[in-house]
Amino acid sequence: MIQYIGQEKLIEEIYNRKQEHVFQYWQSLSDENKNSLMKELQGIDFDLMEKLFQGKELPSVGGYSPAPTIDPSKSGKEEIKKARDIGEKCIRGGKVAAFLVAGGQGSRLGYDGPKGKFPVGPVSGKSLFHYHGEKIKAYELKYKVKIPYLIMTSVVNHDETVAFFKENSYFGLAPELVMIFPQNMIPSLDTEGKLIMKNESSIFMNPDGHGGSLRAMESSGALKKIREMGIEIVSYFQVDNPLVKIVDPLFLGFHIMKEAEVSSKAIPKAYAEEKTGVFIKNDDGRTGIIEYSDMPEEKLQAKDDEGKLLYSAGNTAIHLINLDFIERVTGKNEDTLPYHRASKKIKAFINGGVKEIDGLKYEKFIFDALPVCKKDMVYETVREEEFAPVKNSEGKDSPQSAKELISGLSRKWLIDSGINIPEKVKTIEISPLFSVDGENIPKETVILDKTEICLE
Ligand code: UD1
């Protein structure tokens, strides 16, 4: 057994759990590397890893049916007005913070760096971070309030993200209200349940999924800070969607009126195989989301009496989450979100060289908050107005499709405002600082007869 003063118990545990291969290179490590390996090992919950490997902590799926949803377009005028008023009051009262999860890399996009740096402005070439930042600034100006902005990164992209915000002067936001913090990491395992080495002195870990964002918000101190500022609800969104309405009074109003702890926006799925999760109601009455890849073919294709998709409420990954709820699930000894397991190829350090092996990666998903919250709401919204995910390098859900959707919505806003658009104009971009939700576009706005137009 290796020796390390002060860590005898941990070392014994590692041997007892038959993970001693992590010390394979111990004798040749520098003191600094010995130190950092011990530090990593101290952070690992071996009990949890064992349970995960045995499948004890994995969520189980029972029977389910489509989740009931609320469609605001079917509400009466009075209810809409009431909801909007309640939502606006909540925003003006400084009770809402924005919460962006940006821990993932743009690997599916073939982009080497934080996905938020990826350019999506169809004319300006503005990045996703730029877009989101300007939107929050625009809401601050619109509602005359300061909106704290929480951004979860991961160790892989944290420093680059912070540097990008600094270089861009926080997109006009107050730096002390922009809280950027990395998520936690969890080891991957090989198919025998053994820890995987990344190199001689480091364990292979992966970010713990966007479900880890609540815990990261708590451990970074951001949760306490926003609570002290009087925040009651966070508006959660993903980095890859430039059309997200980060602060939406109507959504907030319905969330408050329905006394929900967690609310989610759904869009009708475009086709059965679309790669979104769908909202379901478990047989025990609780709401949940099932990823399209986990749905049996007959459910994926099932139609209702009118021939429409039965499981059609697609997950936009836009949520409102109450601070009370976050405090409850991240409180002492509580961490109710389960881990999901995915089989992945992993580059492992084995016998002095790197080799690709089959491994198991564990992640938490934010939507597992739905079955554990006291009350939730699934709110239907319009795809063209709120959902333009940038996932793939080309084709569906690509930078090109997102640019077309941004341009299409900008065009609609101009038409709805009675502005004449010359025929030559193909691509239009409206900066959130010019109009954040299509309102207050001056009637006298003149659109030049050019193929590309950007209103700043
Ligand atoms: C996700 C949802 C899917 C939904 C779709 C909408 C899951 C499992 N599925 O799919 O139901 O319909 O979005 O676009 O989430 N992230 C982190 N840390 C992590 C992992 C991810 O911050 O450890 C962030 C990413 O930066 C990104 C977001 O979470 O902003 C979504 O991750 P991604 O892996 O792209 O989810 P999808 O599979 O596209």
CSV table of C-alpha atoms and ligand atoms in Angstrom, one decimal:
chain,number,residue,atom,x,y,z
A,1,MET,CA,0.0,0.0,0.0
A,2,ILE,CA,1.3,3.5,-0.8
A,3,GLN,CA,2.1,5.9,2.0
A,4,TYR,CA,0.9,9.5,2.2
A,5,ILE,CA,0.8,11.3,5.5
A,6,GLY,CA,-2.7,12.3,6.6
A,7,GLN,CA,-4.5,10.3,3.9
A,8,GLU,CA,-4.2,6.8,5.4
A,9,LYS,CA,-8.0,6.3,5.6
A,10,LEU,CA,-8.6,7.4,2.0
A,11,ILE,CA,-5.8,5.2,0.7
A,12,GLU,CA,-7.2,2.2,2.6
A,13,GLU,CA,-10.6,2.8,1.2
A,14,ILE,CA,-9.2,3.0,-2.3
A,15,TYR,CA,-7.5,-0.4,-1.8
A,16,ASN,CA,-10.6,-1.9,-0.2
A,17,ARG,CA,-12.7,-0.8,-3.2
A,18,LYS,CA,-10.2,-2.3,-5.5
A,19,GLN,CA,-9.3,1.0,-7.2
A,20,GLU,CA,-5.6,0.9,-6.3
A,21,HIS,CA,-4.6,1.0,-10.0
A,22,VAL,CA,-4.9,4.8,-9.6
A,23,PHE,CA,-1.5,4.6,-7.8
A,24,GLN,CA,0.1,2.6,-10.6
A,25,TYR,CA,2.6,5.4,-11.4
A,26,TRP,CA,2.9,6.8,-7.8
A,27,GLN,CA,6.6,6.1,-7.4
A,28,SER,CA,7.5,8.1,-10.4
A,29,LEU,CA,5.3,11.1,-9.6
A,30,SER,CA,6.7,14.4,-8.4
A,31,ASP,CA,5.5,15.7,-5.0
A,32,GLU,CA,3.3,18.2,-6.8
A,33,ASN,CA,1.6,15.5,-8.9
A,34,LYS,CA,1.2,13.2,-5.9
A,35,ASN,CA,-0.5,16.2,-4.2
A,36,SER,CA,-2.9,16.9,-7.0
A,37,LEU,CA,-3.8,13.2,-7.5
A,38,MET,CA,-4.6,12.9,-3.7
A,39,LYS,CA,-6.7,16.1,-4.0
A,40,GLU,CA,-8.7,14.6,-6.9
A,41,LEU,CA,-9.2,11.4,-5.0
A,42,GLN,CA,-10.5,13.2,-1.9
A,43,GLY,CA,-13.2,14.8,-4.1
A,44,ILE,CA,-14.6,11.4,-5.3
A,45,ASP,CA,-17.6,9.9,-3.6
A,46,PHE,CA,-16.6,6.2,-3.8
A,47,ASP,CA,-19.9,5.1,-2.3
A,48,LEU,CA,-21.9,6.9,-5.0
A,49,MET,CA,-19.6,5.6,-7.8
A,50,GLU,CA,-20.2,2.1,-6.7
A,51,LYS,CA,-24.0,2.6,-6.5
A,52,LEU,CA,-23.9,4.2,-10.0
A,53,PHE,CA,-22.0,1.3,-11.4
A,54,GLN,CA,-24.4,-1.2,-9.9
A,55,GLY,CA,-27.3,0.9,-11.4
A,56,LYS,CA,-28.8,1.6,-8.0
A,57,GLU,CA,-28.9,5.4,-8.5
A,58,LEU,CA,-30.2,5.4,-12.0
A,59,PRO,CA,-33.7,6.7,-12.7
A,60,SER,CA,-36.3,4.1,-13.7
A,61,VAL,CA,-39.1,4.7,-16.2
A,62,GLY,CA,-42.5,3.3,-15.5
A,63,GLY,CA,-45.8,3.8,-17.5
A,64,TYR,CA,-46.6,7.2,-18.8
A,65,SER,CA,-48.9,9.3,-21.0
A,66,PRO,CA,-48.5,12.7,-22.6
A,67,ALA,CA,-48.2,15.6,-20.1
A,68,PRO,CA,-51.0,18.1,-19.9
A,69,THR,CA,-49.9,21.6,-21.1
A,70,ILE,CA,-51.2,25.1,-20.8
A,71,ASP,CA,-51.6,27.0,-24.1
A,72,PRO,CA,-51.7,30.7,-23.4
A,73,SER,CA,-53.0,31.4,-26.9
A,74,LYS,CA,-56.2,29.6,-25.8
A,75,SER,CA,-56.6,31.8,-22.7
A,76,GLY,CA,-59.0,34.7,-22.6
A,77,LYS,CA,-57.9,38.3,-23.0
A,78,GLU,CA,-58.4,39.0,-19.3
A,79,GLU,CA,-56.4,36.1,-18.2
A,80,ILE,CA,-53.6,37.1,-20.5
A,81,LYS,CA,-53.6,40.7,-19.2
A,82,LYS,CA,-53.6,39.5,-15.6
A,83,ALA,CA,-50.7,37.1,-16.2
A,84,ARG,CA,-48.7,39.8,-18.0
A,85,ASP,CA,-49.3,42.3,-15.3
A,86,ILE,CA,-48.2,39.8,-12.6
A,87,GLY,CA,-45.1,38.8,-14.6
A,88,GLU,CA,-44.1,42.5,-15.3
A,89,LYS,CA,-44.5,43.4,-11.6
A,90,CYS,CA,-42.3,40.5,-10.7
A,91,ILE,CA,-39.6,41.6,-13.2
A,92,ARG,CA,-39.8,45.3,-12.1
A,93,GLY,CA,-39.6,44.2,-8.5
A,94,GLY,CA,-36.2,42.8,-9.2
A,95,LYS,CA,-37.2,39.2,-8.4
A,96,VAL,CA,-35.9,37.5,-11.6
A,97,ALA,CA,-32.4,36.4,-12.4
A,98,ALA,CA,-31.1,34.9,-15.7
A,99,PHE,CA,-29.4,31.5,-15.5
A,100,LEU,CA,-27.5,30.2,-18.5
A,101,VAL,CA,-26.0,26.7,-18.7
A,102,ALA,CA,-22.9,26.8,-20.9
A,103,GLY,CA,-20.8,23.9,-19.6
A,104,GLY,CA,-20.8,22.0,-22.8
A,105,GLN,CA,-18.3,22.3,-25.6
A,106,GLY,CA,-19.3,22.8,-29.3
A,107,SER,CA,-18.0,19.4,-30.2
A,108,ARG,CA,-21.1,18.3,-32.3
A,109,LEU,CA,-20.7,21.7,-34.1
A,110,GLY,CA,-17.0,20.9,-34.8
A,111,TYR,CA,-16.1,24.1,-32.9
A,112,ASP,CA,-13.2,24.0,-30.5
A,113,GLY,CA,-14.1,26.3,-27.7
A,114,PRO,CA,-17.0,27.5,-25.5
A,115,LYS,CA,-20.2,27.2,-27.6
A,116,GLY,CA,-21.2,30.7,-26.5
A,117,LYS,CA,-18.4,32.2,-28.6
A,118,PHE,CA,-19.9,30.7,-31.7
A,119,PRO,CA,-21.1,33.4,-34.2
A,120,VAL,CA,-24.8,33.3,-35.0
A,121,GLY,CA,-25.8,36.9,-35.9
A,122,PRO,CA,-27.0,36.4,-39.6
A,123,VAL,CA,-25.6,39.9,-40.5
A,124,SER,CA,-23.5,41.1,-37.6
A,125,GLY,CA,-21.8,37.7,-36.9
A,126,LYS,CA,-22.5,38.3,-33.1
A,127,SER,CA,-21.8,35.3,-30.9
A,128,LEU,CA,-24.4,33.5,-28.8
A,129,PHE,CA,-23.0,35.0,-25.6
A,130,HIS,CA,-23.2,38.5,-27.3
A,131,TYR,CA,-26.8,37.9,-28.2
A,132,HIS,CA,-27.9,36.7,-24.7
A,133,GLY,CA,-25.9,39.5,-23.0
A,134,GLU,CA,-27.6,42.2,-25.2
A,135,LYS,CA,-31.0,40.7,-24.5
A,136,ILE,CA,-30.5,40.9,-20.7
A,137,LYS,CA,-29.3,44.5,-21.1
A,138,ALA,CA,-32.4,45.3,-23.2
A,139,TYR,CA,-34.7,43.8,-20.5
A,140,GLU,CA,-32.8,45.9,-17.9
A,141,LEU,CA,-33.5,49.0,-19.9
A,142,LYS,CA,-37.1,48.0,-20.7
A,143,TYR,CA,-38.1,47.2,-17.1
A,144,LYS,CA,-35.7,49.7,-15.4
A,145,VAL,CA,-34.2,47.0,-13.2
A,146,LYS,CA,-30.9,45.2,-12.7
A,147,ILE,CA,-31.0,41.5,-13.7
A,148,PRO,CA,-28.3,39.3,-12.1
A,149,TYR,CA,-26.9,36.9,-14.7
A,150,LEU,CA,-25.6,33.5,-13.6
A,151,ILE,CA,-23.5,31.5,-16.1
A,152,MET,CA,-22.5,27.9,-15.5
A,153,THR,CA,-19.3,26.8,-17.3
A,154,SER,CA,-17.2,23.7,-16.8
A,155,VAL,CA,-13.5,23.4,-16.1
A,156,VAL,CA,-13.0,22.8,-19.9
A,157,ASN,CA,-14.2,26.2,-20.9
A,158,HIS,CA,-14.4,28.4,-17.7
A,159,ASP,CA,-11.3,30.5,-18.2
A,160,GLU,CA,-12.0,31.1,-21.9
A,161,THR,CA,-15.6,32.1,-21.1
A,162,VAL,CA,-14.5,34.6,-18.4
A,163,ALA,CA,-11.9,36.1,-20.7
A,164,PHE,CA,-14.5,36.5,-23.5
A,165,PHE,CA,-16.8,38.3,-21.2
A,166,LYS,CA,-14.0,40.6,-20.0
A,167,GLU,CA,-12.8,41.3,-23.6
A,168,ASN,CA,-16.4,42.3,-24.5
A,169,SER,CA,-16.9,44.5,-21.4
A,170,TYR,CA,-19.6,42.1,-20.2
A,171,PHE,CA,-21.8,43.1,-23.1
A,172,GLY,CA,-22.8,46.3,-21.3
A,173,LEU,CA,-23.9,44.5,-18.1
A,174,ALA,CA,-22.6,45.4,-14.6
A,175,PRO,CA,-19.7,42.9,-14.1
A,176,GLU,CA,-20.5,42.4,-10.4
A,177,LEU,CA,-23.9,41.1,-11.4
A,178,VAL,CA,-22.5,38.6,-13.9
A,179,MET,CA,-21.6,35.5,-11.9
A,180,ILE,CA,-19.6,32.9,-13.9
A,181,PHE,CA,-18.9,29.6,-12.1
A,182,PRO,CA,-17.8,26.1,-13.2
A,183,GLN,CA,-19.9,23.0,-12.6
A,184,ASN,CA,-18.7,20.0,-10.7
A,185,MET,CA,-17.0,17.0,-12.3
A,186,ILE,CA,-17.7,13.3,-11.8
A,187,PRO,CA,-15.4,10.4,-12.7
A,188,SER,CA,-16.3,8.1,-15.7
A,189,LEU,CA,-15.9,4.4,-15.2
A,190,ASP,CA,-14.7,1.6,-17.4
A,191,THR,CA,-17.0,-1.4,-18.0
A,192,GLU,CA,-15.6,-3.2,-14.9
A,193,GLY,CA,-16.5,-0.2,-12.7
A,194,LYS,CA,-12.9,1.0,-12.4
A,195,LEU,CA,-11.8,4.6,-12.4
A,196,ILE,CA,-10.1,5.6,-15.6
A,197,MET,CA,-6.8,7.4,-15.7
A,198,LYS,CA,-6.4,10.5,-17.9
A,199,ASN,CA,-2.6,10.5,-17.3
A,200,GLU,CA,-0.2,9.3,-14.7
A,201,SER,CA,-1.5,11.6,-12.0
A,202,SER,CA,-5.1,12.4,-13.0
A,203,ILE,CA,-8.5,10.7,-13.1
A,204,PHE,CA,-10.7,10.9,-16.1
A,205,MET,CA,-13.8,13.0,-15.2
A,206,ASN,CA,-16.6,14.6,-17.1
A,207,PRO,CA,-18.9,17.6,-16.2
A,208,ASP,CA,-21.8,16.3,-14.1
A,209,GLY,CA,-24.5,17.4,-16.6
A,210,HIS,CA,-26.8,20.5,-16.6
A,211,GLY,CA,-28.6,18.9,-13.7
A,212,GLY,CA,-25.5,19.7,-11.7
A,213,SER,CA,-26.2,23.4,-12.2
A,214,LEU,CA,-28.4,23.7,-9.1
A,215,ARG,CA,-25.6,22.3,-6.9
A,216,ALA,CA,-23.0,24.5,-8.7
A,217,MET,CA,-25.1,27.6,-8.1
A,218,GLU,CA,-25.2,26.7,-4.4
A,219,SER,CA,-21.6,25.8,-3.9
A,220,SER,CA,-20.3,28.8,-5.9
A,221,GLY,CA,-22.1,31.2,-3.5
A,222,ALA,CA,-24.3,32.6,-6.3
A,223,LEU,CA,-27.5,31.2,-4.9
A,224,LYS,CA,-26.9,33.0,-1.5
A,225,LYS,CA,-25.9,36.2,-3.3
A,226,ILE,CA,-29.0,36.4,-5.4
A,227,ARG,CA,-31.3,35.4,-2.5
A,228,GLU,CA,-29.8,38.3,-0.6
A,229,MET,CA,-30.6,40.6,-3.5
A,230,GLY,CA,-34.3,39.6,-3.3
A,231,ILE,CA,-34.4,37.2,-6.3
A,232,GLU,CA,-37.2,34.6,-6.2
A,233,ILE,CA,-37.2,33.0,-9.6
A,234,VAL,CA,-34.4,32.1,-12.0
A,235,SER,CA,-35.0,32.0,-15.8
A,236,TYR,CA,-33.0,29.0,-17.0
A,237,PHE,CA,-31.8,28.6,-20.6
A,238,GLN,CA,-29.3,26.8,-22.8
A,239,VAL,CA,-26.4,28.5,-24.5
A,240,ASP,CA,-27.3,27.1,-27.9
A,241,ASN,CA,-30.7,29.0,-28.5
A,242,PRO,CA,-30.4,32.6,-29.7
A,243,LEU,CA,-34.2,33.0,-29.9
A,244,VAL,CA,-34.8,32.3,-26.2
A,245,LYS,CA,-37.0,35.0,-24.5
A,246,ILE,CA,-34.8,35.2,-21.4
A,247,VAL,CA,-37.3,37.4,-19.5
A,248,ASP,CA,-40.8,36.6,-20.5
A,249,PRO,CA,-43.6,38.4,-18.4
A,250,LEU,CA,-46.4,36.2,-19.7
A,251,PHE,CA,-44.6,32.9,-18.9
A,252,LEU,CA,-43.6,34.3,-15.5
A,253,GLY,CA,-47.2,35.5,-14.9
A,254,PHE,CA,-48.7,32.0,-15.6
A,255,HIS,CA,-45.9,30.4,-13.5
A,256,ILE,CA,-46.8,32.6,-10.5
A,257,MET,CA,-50.6,32.2,-11.0
A,258,LYS,CA,-50.4,28.4,-11.2
A,259,GLU,CA,-48.2,28.4,-8.1
A,260,ALA,CA,-45.6,26.3,-9.9
A,261,GLU,CA,-42.1,25.7,-8.5
A,262,VAL,CA,-40.7,24.7,-11.9
A,263,SER,CA,-42.2,25.7,-15.3
A,264,SER,CA,-41.1,24.6,-18.7
A,265,LYS,CA,-41.7,25.8,-22.2
A,266,ALA,CA,-42.7,23.3,-24.8
A,267,ILE,CA,-43.0,23.5,-28.6
A,268,PRO,CA,-44.9,21.1,-30.9
A,269,LYS,CA,-42.5,18.6,-32.2
A,270,ALA,CA,-41.9,19.2,-35.9
A,271,TYR,CA,-41.7,15.4,-36.7
A,272,ALA,CA,-41.6,12.2,-34.7
A,273,GLU,CA,-37.8,11.7,-34.9
A,274,GLU,CA,-36.9,15.3,-33.9
A,275,LYS,CA,-34.1,15.2,-31.4
A,276,THR,CA,-35.9,16.8,-28.5
A,277,GLY,CA,-37.1,15.4,-25.2
A,278,VAL,CA,-40.9,15.2,-24.7
A,279,PHE,CA,-43.0,16.1,-21.7
A,280,ILE,CA,-44.8,13.1,-20.2
A,281,LYS,CA,-47.0,12.4,-17.2
A,282,ASN,CA,-45.8,9.4,-15.3
A,283,ASP,CA,-48.5,7.0,-14.1
A,284,ASP,CA,-47.9,8.3,-10.5
A,285,GLY,CA,-49.1,11.7,-11.8
A,286,ARG,CA,-45.7,13.5,-11.8
A,287,THR,CA,-44.4,15.3,-14.9
A,288,GLY,CA,-41.2,14.2,-16.5
A,289,ILE,CA,-39.2,14.4,-19.8
A,290,ILE,CA,-38.2,11.4,-21.9
A,291,GLU,CA,-35.4,11.9,-24.4
A,292,TYR,CA,-36.4,10.9,-27.9
A,293,SER,CA,-33.6,8.3,-27.9
A,294,ASP,CA,-35.2,6.6,-24.9
A,295,MET,CA,-38.7,6.4,-26.3
A,296,PRO,CA,-39.9,3.1,-27.9
A,297,GLU,CA,-40.7,3.5,-31.6
A,298,GLU,CA,-44.4,2.9,-31.1
A,299,LYS,CA,-44.7,5.8,-28.6
A,300,LEU,CA,-42.5,8.0,-30.8
A,301,GLN,CA,-44.8,7.5,-33.8
A,302,ALA,CA,-48.1,7.3,-31.8
A,303,LYS,CA,-50.9,9.6,-33.2
A,304,ASP,CA,-54.0,11.0,-31.5
A,305,ASP,CA,-57.6,10.9,-32.9
A,306,GLU,CA,-56.8,13.8,-35.2
A,307,GLY,CA,-53.7,12.1,-36.6
A,308,LYS,CA,-51.3,14.5,-34.8
A,309,LEU,CA,-48.3,13.2,-32.8
A,310,LEU,CA,-49.5,12.1,-29.4
A,311,TYR,CA,-46.2,12.8,-27.7
A,312,SER,CA,-45.7,16.2,-29.2
A,313,ALA,CA,-44.7,18.6,-26.4
A,314,GLY,CA,-41.0,19.0,-27.3
A,315,ASN,CA,-38.6,20.2,-24.6
A,316,THR,CA,-37.1,23.7,-25.4
A,317,ALA,CA,-35.0,23.5,-22.2
A,318,ILE,CA,-36.3,26.8,-21.1
A,319,HIS,CA,-37.5,26.8,-17.4
A,320,LEU,CA,-38.5,29.0,-14.6
A,321,ILE,CA,-37.2,27.6,-11.3
A,322,ASN,CA,-38.1,29.0,-7.9
A,323,LEU,CA,-35.3,29.8,-5.5
A,324,ASP,CA,-37.2,28.1,-2.7
A,325,PHE,CA,-37.0,24.9,-4.7
A,326,ILE,CA,-33.3,25.2,-5.5
A,327,GLU,CA,-32.5,25.8,-1.8
A,328,ARG,CA,-34.5,22.8,-0.9
A,329,VAL,CA,-32.8,20.4,-3.3
A,330,THR,CA,-29.4,21.7,-2.6
A,331,GLY,CA,-29.9,21.9,1.1
A,332,LYS,CA,-28.1,19.8,3.7
A,333,ASN,CA,-27.7,16.2,2.5
A,334,GLU,CA,-30.3,16.6,-0.2
A,335,ASP,CA,-29.5,16.1,-3.8
A,336,THR,CA,-32.5,14.6,-5.3
A,337,LEU,CA,-31.6,14.6,-9.0
A,338,PRO,CA,-30.5,11.2,-10.2
A,339,TYR,CA,-27.6,10.4,-12.5
A,340,HIS,CA,-28.2,9.0,-16.0
A,341,ARG,CA,-25.6,6.7,-17.6
A,342,ALA,CA,-24.3,6.9,-21.1
A,343,SER,CA,-21.9,4.5,-22.8
A,344,LYS,CA,-19.0,6.5,-24.4
A,345,LYS,CA,-15.7,5.9,-26.0
A,346,ILE,CA,-13.0,7.3,-23.7
A,347,LYS,CA,-9.3,8.1,-24.3
A,348,ALA,CA,-7.8,6.4,-21.3
A,349,PHE,CA,-4.2,6.4,-20.1
A,350,ILE,CA,-3.2,2.7,-19.9
A,351,ASN,CA,0.2,1.2,-19.4
A,352,GLY,CA,2.0,4.4,-20.3
A,353,GLY,CA,0.0,5.2,-23.5
A,354,VAL,CA,-3.4,6.5,-24.6
A,355,LYS,CA,-6.0,4.0,-25.7
A,356,GLU,CA,-9.6,4.4,-26.6
A,357,ILE,CA,-11.8,2.2,-24.4
A,358,ASP,CA,-15.5,1.7,-23.7
A,359,GLY,CA,-16.6,3.7,-20.7
A,360,LEU,CA,-19.6,4.9,-18.7
A,361,LYS,CA,-20.3,8.5,-18.3
A,362,TYR,CA,-22.7,9.8,-15.6
A,363,GLU,CA,-24.7,13.0,-15.9
A,364,LYS,CA,-27.6,14.7,-14.1
A,365,PHE,CA,-30.4,16.4,-16.2
A,366,ILE,CA,-32.1,19.6,-15.1
A,367,PHE,CA,-35.5,18.2,-16.1
A,368,ASP,CA,-35.4,15.6,-13.4
A,369,ALA,CA,-36.4,18.5,-11.2
A,370,LEU,CA,-39.9,18.2,-12.6
A,371,PRO,CA,-40.9,15.0,-10.8
A,372,VAL,CA,-39.5,16.2,-7.5
A,373,CYS,CA,-41.0,19.7,-7.4
A,374,LYS,CA,-44.3,20.3,-5.6
A,375,LYS,CA,-46.0,21.7,-8.6
A,376,ASP,CA,-45.0,22.3,-12.2
A,377,MET,CA,-46.4,23.8,-15.4
A,378,VAL,CA,-45.7,22.9,-19.0
A,379,TYR,CA,-46.4,26.0,-21.1
A,380,GLU,CA,-46.8,25.8,-24.9
A,381,THR,CA,-45.0,28.3,-27.0
A,382,VAL,CA,-44.4,29.1,-30.7
A,383,ARG,CA,-41.3,27.5,-32.2
A,384,GLU,CA,-40.6,30.3,-34.7
A,385,GLU,CA,-40.5,32.8,-31.9
A,386,GLU,CA,-38.4,31.0,-29.3
A,387,PHE,CA,-36.4,28.1,-30.6
A,388,ALA,CA,-33.5,28.1,-32.9
A,389,PRO,CA,-31.0,25.6,-31.4
A,390,VAL,CA,-27.5,25.5,-32.8
A,391,LYS,CA,-26.4,21.8,-32.4
A,392,ASN,CA,-25.0,20.4,-35.6
A,393,SER,CA,-22.5,21.9,-38.1
A,394,GLU,CA,-25.0,21.7,-41.0
A,395,GLY,CA,-28.6,20.8,-41.8
A,396,LYS,CA,-31.2,20.8,-39.1
A,397,ASP,CA,-30.5,22.7,-35.9
A,398,SER,CA,-27.3,24.2,-37.4
A,399,PRO,CA,-25.9,27.8,-37.5
A,400,GLN,CA,-27.5,28.2,-40.9
A,401,SER,CA,-31.0,27.1,-39.7
A,402,ALA,CA,-30.6,29.4,-36.6
A,403,LYS,CA,-29.6,32.4,-38.8
A,404,GLU,CA,-32.7,31.8,-41.0
A,405,LEU,CA,-34.9,31.6,-38.0
A,406,ILE,CA,-33.4,34.9,-36.5
A,407,SER,CA,-33.9,36.6,-39.9
A,408,GLY,CA,-37.4,35.2,-40.3
A,409,LEU,CA,-38.5,36.5,-36.9
A,410,SER,CA,-36.9,39.9,-37.5
A,411,ARG,CA,-38.8,40.1,-40.8
A,412,LYS,CA,-42.1,39.2,-39.0
A,413,TRP,CA,-41.5,41.9,-36.4
A,414,LEU,CA,-41.0,44.5,-39.1
A,415,ILE,CA,-44.1,43.4,-41.1
A,416,ASP,CA,-46.2,43.4,-37.8
A,417,SER,CA,-45.0,47.0,-37.2
A,418,GLY,CA,-46.2,48.0,-40.6
A,419,ILE,CA,-42.7,48.6,-42.1
A,420,ASN,CA,-42.2,48.2,-45.8
A,421,ILE,CA,-39.4,45.7,-46.7
A,422,PRO,CA,-38.0,46.0,-50.2
A,423,GLU,CA,-38.0,42.9,-52.2
A,424,LYS,CA,-34.2,42.7,-52.5
A,425,VAL,CA,-33.8,42.3,-48.7
A,426,LYS,CA,-33.1,38.6,-48.0
A,427,THR,CA,-31.5,38.6,-44.5
A,428,ILE,CA,-32.6,40.8,-41.6
A,429,GLU,CA,-31.2,41.1,-38.1
A,430,ILE,CA,-32.5,43.2,-35.3
A,431,SER,CA,-30.3,43.8,-32.4
A,432,PRO,CA,-32.0,43.1,-29.0
A,433,LEU,CA,-31.0,46.7,-28.1
A,434,PHE,CA,-33.1,48.0,-31.0
A,435,SER,CA,-36.1,45.8,-30.1
A,436,VAL,CA,-35.9,42.8,-27.8
A,437,ASP,CA,-39.3,41.2,-28.4
A,438,GLY,CA,-40.4,43.0,-31.6
A,439,GLU,CA,-42.1,45.9,-29.8
A,440,ASN,CA,-41.6,49.6,-30.2
A,441,ILE,CA,-40.1,49.5,-33.7
A,442,PRO,CA,-40.5,53.1,-34.9
A,443,LYS,CA,-43.1,53.4,-37.7
A,444,GLU,CA,-40.7,55.6,-39.6
A,445,THR,CA,-37.9,52.9,-39.8
A,446,VAL,CA,-36.7,52.8,-43.3
A,447,ILE,CA,-35.3,49.6,-44.7
A,448,LEU,CA,-32.7,50.1,-47.4
A,449,ASP,CA,-32.9,48.2,-50.6
A,450,LYS,CA,-29.9,45.9,-49.8
A,451,THR,CA,-29.7,42.1,-49.5
A,452,GLU,CA,-28.7,42.3,-45.8
A,453,ILE,CA,-30.0,44.6,-43.2
A,454,CYS,CA,-29.0,44.9,-39.5
A,455,LEU,CA,-30.9,47.3,-37.2
A,456,GLU,CA,-28.7,48.2,-34.3
B,1,UD1,C1,-31.2,19.0,-24.8
B,1,UD1,C2,-32.3,18.2,-24.0
B,1,UD1,C3,-33.5,17.9,-24.9
B,1,UD1,C4,-34.0,19.2,-25.5
B,1,UD1,C5,-32.9,20.0,-26.2
B,1,UD1,C6,-33.4,21.3,-26.7
B,1,UD1,C7,-30.9,16.9,-22.6
B,1,UD1,C8,-30.4,15.5,-22.2
B,1,UD1,N1,-31.7,17.0,-23.6
B,1,UD1,O1,-30.6,18.2,-25.7
B,1,UD1,O2,-34.5,17.3,-24.1
B,1,UD1,O3,-35.1,18.9,-26.3
B,1,UD1,O4,-31.8,20.2,-25.4
B,1,UD1,O5,-32.4,22.0,-27.4
B,1,UD1,O6,-30.5,17.8,-22.0
B,1,UD1,N2,-24.6,21.5,-20.5
B,1,UD1,C9,-23.8,21.9,-19.4
B,1,UD1,N3,-23.1,21.0,-18.7
B,1,UD1,C10,-23.2,19.7,-19.0
B,1,UD1,C11,-23.9,19.2,-20.1
B,1,UD1,C12,-24.6,20.2,-20.8
B,1,UD1,O7,-23.8,23.1,-19.1
B,1,UD1,O8,-22.5,18.9,-18.3
B,1,UD1,C13,-25.3,22.5,-21.2
B,1,UD1,C14,-24.8,22.8,-22.6
B,1,UD1,O9,-23.8,23.7,-22.6
B,1,UD1,C15,-26.1,23.2,-23.3
B,1,UD1,C16,-27.2,22.4,-22.6
B,1,UD1,O10,-26.7,22.0,-21.4
B,1,UD1,O11,-26.3,24.6,-23.1
B,1,UD1,C17,-27.7,21.2,-23.4
B,1,UD1,O12,-26.8,20.3,-23.6
B,1,UD1,P1,-26.8,19.4,-24.9
B,1,UD1,O13,-25.9,18.2,-24.6
B,1,UD1,O14,-26.5,20.2,-26.1
B,1,UD1,O15,-28.3,18.8,-24.9
B,1,UD1,P2,-29.1,18.2,-26.2
B,1,UD1,O16,-28.7,16.8,-26.3
B,1,UD1,O17,-29.0,19.0,-27.4
